[in-house]
Coordinates of C-alpha atoms in Angstrom, one line a residue:
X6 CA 0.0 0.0 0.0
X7 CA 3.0 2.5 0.4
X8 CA 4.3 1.7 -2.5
X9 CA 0.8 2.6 -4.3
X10 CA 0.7 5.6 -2.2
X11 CA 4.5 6.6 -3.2
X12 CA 3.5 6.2 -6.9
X13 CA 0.6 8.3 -7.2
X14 CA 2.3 10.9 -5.1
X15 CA 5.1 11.1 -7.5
X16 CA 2.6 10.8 -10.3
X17 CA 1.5 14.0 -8.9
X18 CA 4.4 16.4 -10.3
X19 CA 4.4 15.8 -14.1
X20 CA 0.7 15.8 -14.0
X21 CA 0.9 19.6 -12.1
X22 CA 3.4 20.5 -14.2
X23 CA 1.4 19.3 -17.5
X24 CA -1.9 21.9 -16.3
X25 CA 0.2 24.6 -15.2
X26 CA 1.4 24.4 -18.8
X27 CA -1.7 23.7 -20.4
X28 CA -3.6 26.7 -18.0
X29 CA -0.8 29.1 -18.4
X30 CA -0.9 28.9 -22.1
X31 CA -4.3 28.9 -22.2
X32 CA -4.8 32.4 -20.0
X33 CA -2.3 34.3 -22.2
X34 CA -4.4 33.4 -25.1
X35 CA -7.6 35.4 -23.4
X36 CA -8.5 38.4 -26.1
X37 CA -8.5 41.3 -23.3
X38 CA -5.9 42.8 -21.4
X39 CA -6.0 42.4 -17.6
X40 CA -4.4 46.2 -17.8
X41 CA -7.3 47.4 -20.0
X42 CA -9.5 45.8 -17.2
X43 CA -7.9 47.7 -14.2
X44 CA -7.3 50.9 -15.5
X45 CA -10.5 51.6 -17.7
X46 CA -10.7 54.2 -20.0
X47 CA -9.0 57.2 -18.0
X48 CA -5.5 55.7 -18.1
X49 CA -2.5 57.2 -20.2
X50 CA 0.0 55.4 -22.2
X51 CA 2.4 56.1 -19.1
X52 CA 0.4 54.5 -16.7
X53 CA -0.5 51.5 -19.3
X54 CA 3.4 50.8 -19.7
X55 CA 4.2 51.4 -16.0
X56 CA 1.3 49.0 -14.5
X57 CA 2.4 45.8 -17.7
X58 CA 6.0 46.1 -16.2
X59 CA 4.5 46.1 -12.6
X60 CA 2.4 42.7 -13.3
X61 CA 5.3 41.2 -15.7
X62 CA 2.7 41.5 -18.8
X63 CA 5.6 43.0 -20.8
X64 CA 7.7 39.9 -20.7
X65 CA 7.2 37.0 -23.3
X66 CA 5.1 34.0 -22.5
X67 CA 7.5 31.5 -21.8
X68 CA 9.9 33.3 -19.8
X69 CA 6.5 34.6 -17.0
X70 CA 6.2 31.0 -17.2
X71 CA 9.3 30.1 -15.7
X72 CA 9.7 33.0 -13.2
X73 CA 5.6 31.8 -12.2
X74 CA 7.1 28.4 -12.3
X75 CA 10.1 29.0 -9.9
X76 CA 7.7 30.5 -7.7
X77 CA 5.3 28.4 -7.3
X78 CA 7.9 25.7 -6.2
X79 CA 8.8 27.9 -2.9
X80 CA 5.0 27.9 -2.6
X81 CA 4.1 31.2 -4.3
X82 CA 1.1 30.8 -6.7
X83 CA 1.9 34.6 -7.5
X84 CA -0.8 38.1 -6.4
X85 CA -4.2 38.7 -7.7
X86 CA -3.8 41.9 -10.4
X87 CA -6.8 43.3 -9.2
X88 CA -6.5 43.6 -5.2
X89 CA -2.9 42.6 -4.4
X90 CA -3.8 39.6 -2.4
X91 CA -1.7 36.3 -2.3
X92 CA -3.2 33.7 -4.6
X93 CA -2.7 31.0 -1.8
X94 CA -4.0 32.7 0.8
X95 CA -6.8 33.4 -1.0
X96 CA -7.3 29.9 -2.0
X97 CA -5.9 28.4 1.0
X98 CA -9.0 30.8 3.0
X99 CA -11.8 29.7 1.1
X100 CA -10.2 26.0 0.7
X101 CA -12.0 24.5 4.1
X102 CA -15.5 26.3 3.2
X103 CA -15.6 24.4 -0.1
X104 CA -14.3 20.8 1.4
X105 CA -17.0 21.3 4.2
X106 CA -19.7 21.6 2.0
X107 CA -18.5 18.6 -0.3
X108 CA -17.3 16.4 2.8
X109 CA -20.8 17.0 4.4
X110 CA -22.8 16.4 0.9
X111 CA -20.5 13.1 -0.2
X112 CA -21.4 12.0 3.9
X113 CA -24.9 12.5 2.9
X114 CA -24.6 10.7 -0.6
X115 CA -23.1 7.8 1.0
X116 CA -25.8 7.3 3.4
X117 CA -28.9 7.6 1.2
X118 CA -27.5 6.2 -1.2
X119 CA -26.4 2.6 0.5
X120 CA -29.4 3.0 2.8
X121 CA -31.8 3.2 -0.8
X122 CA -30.0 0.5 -2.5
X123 CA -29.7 -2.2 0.0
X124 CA -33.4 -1.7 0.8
X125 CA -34.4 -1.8 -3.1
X126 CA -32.3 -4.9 -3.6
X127 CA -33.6 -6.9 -0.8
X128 CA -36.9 -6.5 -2.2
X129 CA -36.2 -6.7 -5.6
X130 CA -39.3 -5.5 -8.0
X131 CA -41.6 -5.1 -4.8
X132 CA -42.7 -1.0 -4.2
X133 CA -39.7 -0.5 -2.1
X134 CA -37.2 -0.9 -5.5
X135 CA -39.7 0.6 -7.9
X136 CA -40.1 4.0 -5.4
X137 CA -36.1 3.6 -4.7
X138 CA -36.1 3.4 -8.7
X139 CA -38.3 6.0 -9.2
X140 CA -36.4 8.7 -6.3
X141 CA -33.0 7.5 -7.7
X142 CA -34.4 8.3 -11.1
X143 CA -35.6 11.9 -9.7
X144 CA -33.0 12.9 -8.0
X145 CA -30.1 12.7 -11.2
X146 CA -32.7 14.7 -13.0
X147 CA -32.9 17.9 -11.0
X148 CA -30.1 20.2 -11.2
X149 CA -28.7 20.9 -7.7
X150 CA -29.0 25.0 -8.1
X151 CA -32.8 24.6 -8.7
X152 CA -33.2 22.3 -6.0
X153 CA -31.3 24.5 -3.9
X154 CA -33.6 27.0 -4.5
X155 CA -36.5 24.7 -3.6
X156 CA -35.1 24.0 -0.5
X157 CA -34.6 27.4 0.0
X158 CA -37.9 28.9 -0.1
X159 CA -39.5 25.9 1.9
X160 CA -37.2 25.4 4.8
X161 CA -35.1 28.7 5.3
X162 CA -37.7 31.3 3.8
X163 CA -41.4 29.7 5.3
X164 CA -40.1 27.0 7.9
X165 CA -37.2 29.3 8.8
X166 CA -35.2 26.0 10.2
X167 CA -32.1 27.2 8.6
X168 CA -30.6 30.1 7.0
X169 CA -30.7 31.0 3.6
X170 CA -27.3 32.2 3.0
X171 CA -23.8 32.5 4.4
X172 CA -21.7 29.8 6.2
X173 CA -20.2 29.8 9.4
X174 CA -16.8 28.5 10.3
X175 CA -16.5 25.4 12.6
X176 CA -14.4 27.0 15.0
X177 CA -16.7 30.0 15.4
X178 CA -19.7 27.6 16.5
X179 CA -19.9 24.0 15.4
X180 CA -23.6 24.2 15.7
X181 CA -24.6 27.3 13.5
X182 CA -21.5 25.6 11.0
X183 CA -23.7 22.5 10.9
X184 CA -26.9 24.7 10.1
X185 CA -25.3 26.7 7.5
X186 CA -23.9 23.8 5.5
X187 CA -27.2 21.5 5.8
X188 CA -29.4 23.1 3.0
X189 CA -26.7 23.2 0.3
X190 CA -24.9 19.5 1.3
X191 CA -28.4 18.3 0.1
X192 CA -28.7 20.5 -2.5
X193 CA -25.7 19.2 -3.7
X194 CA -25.6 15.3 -2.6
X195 CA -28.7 14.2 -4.1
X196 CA -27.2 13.9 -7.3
X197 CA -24.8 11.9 -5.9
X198 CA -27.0 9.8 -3.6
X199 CA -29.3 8.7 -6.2
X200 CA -26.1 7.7 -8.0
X201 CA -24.7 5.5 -5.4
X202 CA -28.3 3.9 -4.7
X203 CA -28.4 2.3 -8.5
X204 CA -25.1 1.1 -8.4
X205 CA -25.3 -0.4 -4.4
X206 CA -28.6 -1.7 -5.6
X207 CA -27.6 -3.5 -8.9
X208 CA -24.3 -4.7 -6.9
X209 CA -26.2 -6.4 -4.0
X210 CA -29.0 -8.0 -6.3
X211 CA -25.9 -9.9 -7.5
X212 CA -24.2 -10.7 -4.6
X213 CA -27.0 -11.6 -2.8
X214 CA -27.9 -14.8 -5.9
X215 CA -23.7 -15.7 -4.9
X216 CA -23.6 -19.1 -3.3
X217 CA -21.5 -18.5 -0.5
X218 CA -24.4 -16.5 1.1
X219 CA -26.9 -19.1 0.6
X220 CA -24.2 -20.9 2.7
X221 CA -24.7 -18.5 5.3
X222 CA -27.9 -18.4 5.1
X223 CA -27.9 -22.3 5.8
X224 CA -25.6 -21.9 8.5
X225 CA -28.5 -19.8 10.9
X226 CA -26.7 -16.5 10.6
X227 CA -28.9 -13.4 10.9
X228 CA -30.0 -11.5 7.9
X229 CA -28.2 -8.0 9.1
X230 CA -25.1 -10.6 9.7
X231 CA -25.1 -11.4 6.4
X232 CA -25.6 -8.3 4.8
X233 CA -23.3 -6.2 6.7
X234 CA -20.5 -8.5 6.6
X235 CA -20.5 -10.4 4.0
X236 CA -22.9 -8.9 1.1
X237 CA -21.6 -5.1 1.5
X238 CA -18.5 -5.5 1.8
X239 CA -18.5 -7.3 -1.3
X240 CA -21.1 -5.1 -2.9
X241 CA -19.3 -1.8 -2.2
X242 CA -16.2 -2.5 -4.2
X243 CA -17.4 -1.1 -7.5
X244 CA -19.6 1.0 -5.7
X245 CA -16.1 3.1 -4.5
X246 CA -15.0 3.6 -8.5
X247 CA -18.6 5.4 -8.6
X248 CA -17.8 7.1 -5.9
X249 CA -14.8 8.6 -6.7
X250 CA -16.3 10.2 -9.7
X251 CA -18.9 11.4 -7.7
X252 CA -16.5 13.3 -5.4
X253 CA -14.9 14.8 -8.2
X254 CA -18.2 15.9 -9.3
X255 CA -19.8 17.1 -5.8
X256 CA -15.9 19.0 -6.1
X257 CA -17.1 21.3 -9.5
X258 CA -20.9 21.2 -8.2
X259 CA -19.8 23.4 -5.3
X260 CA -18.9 25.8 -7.1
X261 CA -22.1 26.3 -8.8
X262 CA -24.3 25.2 -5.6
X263 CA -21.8 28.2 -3.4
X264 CA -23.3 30.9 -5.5
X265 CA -27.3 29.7 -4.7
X266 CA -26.6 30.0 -0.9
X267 CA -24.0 33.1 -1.1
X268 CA -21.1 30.9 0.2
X269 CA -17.9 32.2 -0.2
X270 CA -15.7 29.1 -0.8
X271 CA -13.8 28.5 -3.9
X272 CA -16.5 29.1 -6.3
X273 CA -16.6 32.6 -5.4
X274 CA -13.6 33.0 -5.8
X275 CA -13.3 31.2 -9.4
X276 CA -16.2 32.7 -10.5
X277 CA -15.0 36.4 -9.6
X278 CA -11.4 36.0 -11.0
X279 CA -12.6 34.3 -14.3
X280 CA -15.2 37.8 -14.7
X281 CA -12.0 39.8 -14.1
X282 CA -9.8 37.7 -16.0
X283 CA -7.8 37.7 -13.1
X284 CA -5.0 35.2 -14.3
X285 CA -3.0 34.7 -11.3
X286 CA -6.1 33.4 -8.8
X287 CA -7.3 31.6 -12.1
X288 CA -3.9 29.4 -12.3
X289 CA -3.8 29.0 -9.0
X290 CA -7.2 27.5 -8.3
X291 CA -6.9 25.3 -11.3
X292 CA -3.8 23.7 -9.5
X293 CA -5.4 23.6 -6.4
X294 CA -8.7 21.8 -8.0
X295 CA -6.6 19.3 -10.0
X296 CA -4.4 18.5 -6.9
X297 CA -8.1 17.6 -5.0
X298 CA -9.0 15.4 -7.7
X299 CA -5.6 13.4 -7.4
X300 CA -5.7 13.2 -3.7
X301 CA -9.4 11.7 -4.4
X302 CA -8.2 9.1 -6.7
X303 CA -5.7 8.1 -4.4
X304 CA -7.8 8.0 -1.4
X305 CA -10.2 5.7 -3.3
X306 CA -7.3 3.3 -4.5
X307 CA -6.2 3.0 -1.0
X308 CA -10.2 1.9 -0.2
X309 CA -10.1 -0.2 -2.8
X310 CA -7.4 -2.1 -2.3
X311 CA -8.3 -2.8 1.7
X312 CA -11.7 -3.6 0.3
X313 CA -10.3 -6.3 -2.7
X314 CA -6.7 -7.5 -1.6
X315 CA -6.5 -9.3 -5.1
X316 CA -5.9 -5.2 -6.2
X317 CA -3.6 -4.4 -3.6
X318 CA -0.1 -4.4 -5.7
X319 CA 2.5 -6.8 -5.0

């Protein structure tokens, strides 16, 4: 397992290095001028030239690269043009408000969705699968922003059980933090909830029809024996692959679900640089995504390979 561990983390670097290309190329293609941005229409050709050598827009391409490039290896992902902040503390500030909300909605998808799917594949074709079925169905249909907004209005707005906006950091009050993070972690985990419930569902049907538990079955052992021990964990090893995407996908649904309940977590902030073509945060945030993604993949090779030993490398 540390040898899997060692490999990914190494893995890692050319695969940073490969996007920070790929993004840095990509932002000095963009058809505006950040200067043009910041200074507007009332700035002189004096102040034009003077504020390019100040950002290092007068340079060529590939040589900002390297100098961002050095930098970013002693941990400088470089300053926003617009407000002079640090890229990483910027990032590294709204980085816990983002991994709380997707922590607390892939808790949330993990939970209703094996809770749905071992109760639709115990009772295969009775009500329970077809209304299982049918709210799996439902739930990948809705976007999360409009559902958000559902939720919104009914228990925040009429029922006034939670607020409607803003989050509040764990170490200010855990309670009021688990308030403000309830309405969009469902907002957000349904998706992935109704996700999980098809695939635990169509996993159990078939481990459950697998002779060794109609050996165990024989043998007198109870029924929540059986399923916790020896169906689910059997079950839930393709159900981590699904998983995995689904993280990555509650990751880029924050973003979107942030703005709804006026969250300032790294959607904010992505969604504010990209409008002012802010290139330094918009680098820096790409790296920062792309490294969550990779630290989710290797978490769920590290599951999967305590769950099956037969992946576990040699």
């Amino acid at each position: 397992m540390l040898r899997l561990v060692t490999q990914r983390l190494l893995a890692l670097v050319p695969l940073l290095f490969i996007v920070s290309v790929l993004t840095f190329s990509f932002t000095s293609l963009l058809p505006s001028d950040p200067v043009d941005l910041i200074l507007g229409d009332v700035g002189t050709n004096e102040q034009y030239e003077m504020l390019r050598e100040r950002l290092g827009l007068n340079e060529p391409v590939v040589t900002r690269y390297f100098i961002w490039l050095g930098k970013a290896l002693q941990g400088d992902l470089g300053t926003s043009f617009f407000n002079s902040v640090s890229v990483m503390e910027a990032v590294m500030q709204r980085l816990p408000v983002t991994l709380s909300l997707t922590a607390a909605a892939a808790l949330i998808a993990l939970v209703v969705g094996i809770a749905a799917g071992i109760a639709a594949a115990l009772r295969p074709r009775s009500w329970v699968d077809r209304f299982a079925t049918l709210g799996a169905t439902f739930g990948q249909a809705i976007p999360n922003f409009w559902f958000g907004l559902i939720l919104v209005a009914i228990f925040a707005v009429n029922l006034r059980w939670f607020p409607a906006t803003g989050f509040t950091p764990i170490t200010q009050s855990p309670w009021e933090w688990l308030r403000s993070i309830i309405l969009p972690s469902i907002a957000l985990g349904t998706a992935s909830s109704a996700a999980i419930a098809r695939q635990v569902r169509s996993a159990m049907v078939g481990v459950l029809q697998q002779d060794y538990i109609r050996a165990a079955r024989a043998q007198g052992l109870s029924t929540r024996r059986i399923i916790f021990r020896h169906a689910l964990t059997n079950a839930l090893v393709p159900v981590v692959a699904v998983l995995s995407f689904q993280t990555t996908v509650l990751l880029g649904g924050a973003l979107v679900v942030e703005q709804v309940f006026a969250i300032n977590g790294l959607g904010t902030l992505a969604i504010g640089a990209v409008r002012q073509q802010d290139i330094p945060m918009i680098q820096g945030l790409v790296l920062v995504m792309v490294a969550l993604v990779v630290v989710v993949q290797l978490l769920t090779d590290i599951i999967y390979g305590l769950l099956n030993p037969k992946a576990r490398p040699s």
